Structures are given as C-alpha cells and as structure tokens.
Amino acid sequence: MRLFYHLPEYDTVFVHGGFAPRIPWQEQSGKTVTLIQVVDKKGRAYKRSDAPPGCPHWSELWKGPPFVVYGHTPWHEPHLTEWSLGLDTGCIYGGALSALVLPEREIVQERAAKEYFPPPMSWRQAKA
C-alpha cells in the first residue's frame, strides 16, 4: 500500500496522518506518515496521546508546497490551513464523513447516522 498519493497536477498529496514539518515529505517513514498528529520542539512526531504537553499539530507548522490532505486527527469541522486540509471529521464518533472534490477543492459531507464508537475525552472537550 502506498504511504501517500501525489497528484502533481494539483500540487496536492493525500496521506493518512501527515508529515513532519522539517523533513522532505517524500523521505518520511511509514511510521511518521501514518501516526503523526503533533510535533515537539525538536520536530519529532507523536500521536497526541503520547506527546509531551503543549505540542502543536503538525499542520500548523507545515509550510508546503505541496498542499496536504490528511486524516487520522478528528476535528469537528474540516481543518484548513494555508497548506493543509484535515478531513477526519469524526464520523465514527457521530460527526460527519468528509471528502474533497477536485479540481474545485470543494468539501462535501454526510452526517453520521449515529455514534458508532464512544468518543475520547479530547473530542468531547473540543466540542464544548
């Protein structure tokens, strides 16, 4: 299975989790691109649950190009920065299933029919 899918005609890369900001995206390990959510001050990748306090989400530091579309970090709404788009909108937690339509870069969503899995505390706190 590919670790990422690059569409050069849109200068866009699709990846499961994301990229560490200080490493060229083409050179990143499978562990990084599938598990990353936040980075520490030294640029090391972590899942939020394993990270030291205060680590920013990787997408806040990503300075492209390319534009990166990712999942793995659930947001209550699509998370757009200048160089990235987080499309995991917590369908499993009763949120929505989100998709990106190209070339328009239109986001479409379908609300979940129900809560399929109990959300973590971080999901509940972010909604409040």
mmCIF file of C-alpha atoms in Angstrom:
data_model
loop_
_atom_site.group_PDB
_atom_site.id
_atom_site.type_symbol
_atom_site.label_atom_id
_atom_site.label_comp_id
_atom_site.label_asym_id
_atom_site.label_seq_id
_atom_site.Cartn_x
_atom_site.Cartn_y
_atom_site.Cartn_z
ATOM 1 C CA MET A 1 0.000 0.000 0.000
ATOM 2 C CA ARG A 2 1.242 3.499 -0.801
ATOM 3 C CA LEU A 3 2.191 5.753 2.100
ATOM 4 C CA PHE A 4 0.897 8.785 0.233
ATOM 5 C CA TYR A 5 -0.730 9.628 -3.074
ATOM 6 C CA HIS A 6 0.683 12.593 -5.003
ATOM 7 C CA LEU A 7 -1.331 14.450 -7.638
ATOM 8 C CA PRO A 8 1.241 16.809 -9.178
ATOM 9 C CA GLU A 9 -1.350 18.453 -11.419
ATOM 10 C CA TYR A 10 -2.998 19.823 -8.234
ATOM 11 C CA ASP A 11 0.255 20.142 -6.228
ATOM 12 C CA THR A 12 -1.535 18.012 -3.609
ATOM 13 C CA VAL A 13 -0.534 14.971 -1.578
ATOM 14 C CA PHE A 14 -3.003 12.706 0.238
ATOM 15 C CA VAL A 15 -1.686 10.949 3.345
ATOM 16 C CA HIS A 16 -3.171 9.107 6.308
ATOM 17 C CA GLY A 17 -1.696 11.097 9.196
ATOM 18 C CA GLY A 18 0.567 13.829 7.879
ATOM 19 C CA PHE A 19 4.183 14.889 7.600
ATOM 20 C CA ALA A 20 6.869 16.065 9.986
ATOM 21 C CA PRO A 21 7.492 19.699 9.012
ATOM 22 C CA ARG A 22 11.319 19.597 8.931
ATOM 23 C CA ILE A 23 11.738 16.566 6.641
ATOM 24 C CA PRO A 24 11.039 16.496 2.871
ATOM 25 C CA TRP A 25 7.662 14.796 2.501
ATOM 26 C CA GLN A 26 8.968 12.184 0.030
ATOM 27 C CA GLU A 27 11.555 10.967 2.578
ATOM 28 C CA GLN A 28 9.290 10.358 5.579
ATOM 29 C CA SER A 29 8.912 6.982 7.227
ATOM 30 C CA GLY A 30 5.776 4.878 7.203
ATOM 31 C CA LYS A 31 5.534 5.260 10.980
ATOM 32 C CA THR A 32 5.590 9.050 10.733
ATOM 33 C CA VAL A 33 3.040 9.448 7.924
ATOM 34 C CA THR A 34 0.572 7.021 9.497
ATOM 35 C CA LEU A 35 0.783 8.060 13.154
ATOM 36 C CA ILE A 36 1.746 11.742 13.311
ATOM 37 C CA GLN A 37 -0.595 14.214 14.944
ATOM 38 C CA VAL A 38 1.675 16.621 16.810
ATOM 39 C CA VAL A 39 5.375 17.514 16.869
ATOM 40 C CA ASP A 40 7.641 18.504 19.736
ATOM 41 C CA LYS A 41 10.126 21.405 19.741
ATOM 42 C CA LYS A 42 12.743 19.185 18.082
ATOM 43 C CA GLY A 43 10.351 18.246 15.256
ATOM 44 C CA ARG A 44 9.752 14.677 16.459
ATOM 45 C CA ALA A 45 6.384 13.180 15.516
ATOM 46 C CA TYR A 46 3.892 11.897 18.108
ATOM 47 C CA LYS A 47 0.309 10.805 18.480
ATOM 48 C CA ARG A 48 -1.447 13.338 20.742
ATOM 49 C CA SER A 49 -1.888 10.744 23.477
ATOM 50 C CA ASP A 50 1.881 10.050 23.591
ATOM 51 C CA ALA A 51 3.176 13.614 23.243
ATOM 52 C CA PRO A 52 4.654 15.951 25.817
ATOM 53 C CA PRO A 53 2.228 18.768 26.797
ATOM 54 C CA GLY A 54 1.928 21.766 24.507
ATOM 55 C CA CYS A 55 2.973 20.198 21.202
ATOM 56 C CA PRO A 56 1.362 21.846 18.154
ATOM 57 C CA HIS A 57 -0.445 19.903 15.457
ATOM 58 C CA TRP A 58 1.941 19.211 12.573
ATOM 59 C CA SER A 59 -0.337 21.036 10.110
ATOM 60 C CA GLU A 60 0.140 24.330 11.959
ATOM 61 C CA LEU A 61 3.865 24.162 11.117
ATOM 62 C CA TRP A 62 3.654 22.733 7.571
ATOM 63 C CA LYS A 63 4.817 25.323 5.045
ATOM 64 C CA GLY A 64 4.293 23.428 1.755
ATOM 65 C CA PRO A 65 4.239 23.023 -1.071
ATOM 66 C CA PRO A 66 2.649 20.633 -1.607
ATOM 67 C CA PHE A 67 -0.828 21.074 -0.199
ATOM 68 C CA VAL A 68 -1.506 18.080 2.096
ATOM 69 C CA VAL A 69 -4.870 16.392 2.636
ATOM 70 C CA TYR A 70 -4.876 14.113 5.677
ATOM 71 C CA GLY A 71 -6.980 12.206 8.174
ATOM 72 C CA HIS A 72 -6.095 10.488 11.458
ATOM 73 C CA THR A 73 -6.760 13.565 13.629
ATOM 74 C CA PRO A 74 -10.504 14.015 14.133
ATOM 75 C CA TRP A 75 -11.799 17.592 14.035
ATOM 76 C CA HIS A 76 -15.394 18.731 14.494
ATOM 77 C CA GLU A 77 -15.148 20.564 11.153
ATOM 78 C CA PRO A 78 -12.629 20.230 8.298
ATOM 79 C CA HIS A 79 -9.364 21.789 9.474
ATOM 80 C CA LEU A 80 -7.976 24.123 6.815
ATOM 81 C CA THR A 81 -4.611 25.851 6.970
ATOM 82 C CA GLU A 82 -2.750 27.559 4.138
ATOM 83 C CA TRP A 83 -1.018 24.293 3.155
ATOM 84 C CA SER A 84 -3.209 21.501 4.547
ATOM 85 C CA LEU A 85 -6.705 20.162 4.996
ATOM 86 C CA GLY A 86 -7.741 17.743 7.732
ATOM 87 C CA LEU A 87 -10.745 15.740 6.551
ATOM 88 C CA ASP A 88 -11.300 13.425 9.536
ATOM 89 C CA THR A 89 -14.475 14.897 10.969
ATOM 90 C CA GLY A 90 -15.189 12.139 13.461
ATOM 91 C CA CYS A 91 -17.772 10.059 11.612
ATOM 92 C CA ILE A 92 -17.061 7.183 13.997
ATOM 93 C CA TYR A 93 -17.917 9.487 16.944
ATOM 94 C CA GLY A 94 -21.197 10.658 15.394
ATOM 95 C CA GLY A 95 -19.617 13.545 13.436
ATOM 96 C CA ALA A 96 -19.501 13.533 9.640
ATOM 97 C CA LEU A 97 -17.827 11.738 6.762
ATOM 98 C CA SER A 98 -15.995 14.385 4.725
ATOM 99 C CA ALA A 99 -14.473 14.314 1.237
ATOM 100 C CA LEU A 100 -12.612 16.686 -1.043
ATOM 101 C CA VAL A 101 -13.775 17.110 -4.645
ATOM 102 C CA LEU A 102 -11.067 18.051 -7.132
ATOM 103 C CA PRO A 103 -10.290 20.199 -9.010
ATOM 104 C CA GLU A 104 -12.730 22.566 -7.300
ATOM 105 C CA ARG A 105 -11.385 21.809 -3.794
ATOM 106 C CA GLU A 106 -14.983 21.590 -2.641
ATOM 107 C CA ILE A 107 -15.625 19.821 0.659
ATOM 108 C CA VAL A 108 -18.712 17.626 0.841
ATOM 109 C CA GLN A 109 -20.037 15.999 3.999
ATOM 110 C CA GLU A 110 -22.565 13.439 5.152
ATOM 111 C CA ARG A 111 -23.551 13.435 8.815
ATOM 112 C CA ALA A 112 -23.146 10.148 10.651
ATOM 113 C CA ALA A 113 -26.358 8.221 11.273
ATOM 114 C CA LYS A 114 -25.261 7.576 14.857
ATOM 115 C CA GLU A 115 -22.325 7.407 17.228
ATOM 116 C CA TYR A 116 -20.536 4.201 16.259
ATOM 117 C CA PHE A 117 -17.846 4.335 18.933
ATOM 118 C CA PRO A 118 -17.620 6.341 22.167
ATOM 119 C CA PRO A 119 -15.580 9.496 21.588
ATOM 120 C CA PRO A 120 -12.422 10.170 23.577
ATOM 121 C CA MET A 121 -12.404 12.977 26.152
ATOM 122 C CA SER A 122 -10.393 15.194 23.783
ATOM 123 C CA TRP A 123 -13.241 15.026 21.218
ATOM 124 C CA ARG A 124 -15.863 15.962 23.840
ATOM 125 C CA GLN A 125 -13.745 18.808 25.245
ATOM 126 C CA ALA A 126 -13.054 20.273 21.806
ATOM 127 C CA LYS A 127 -16.788 20.488 21.079
ATOM 128 C CA ALA A 128 -17.627 22.292 24.317
#
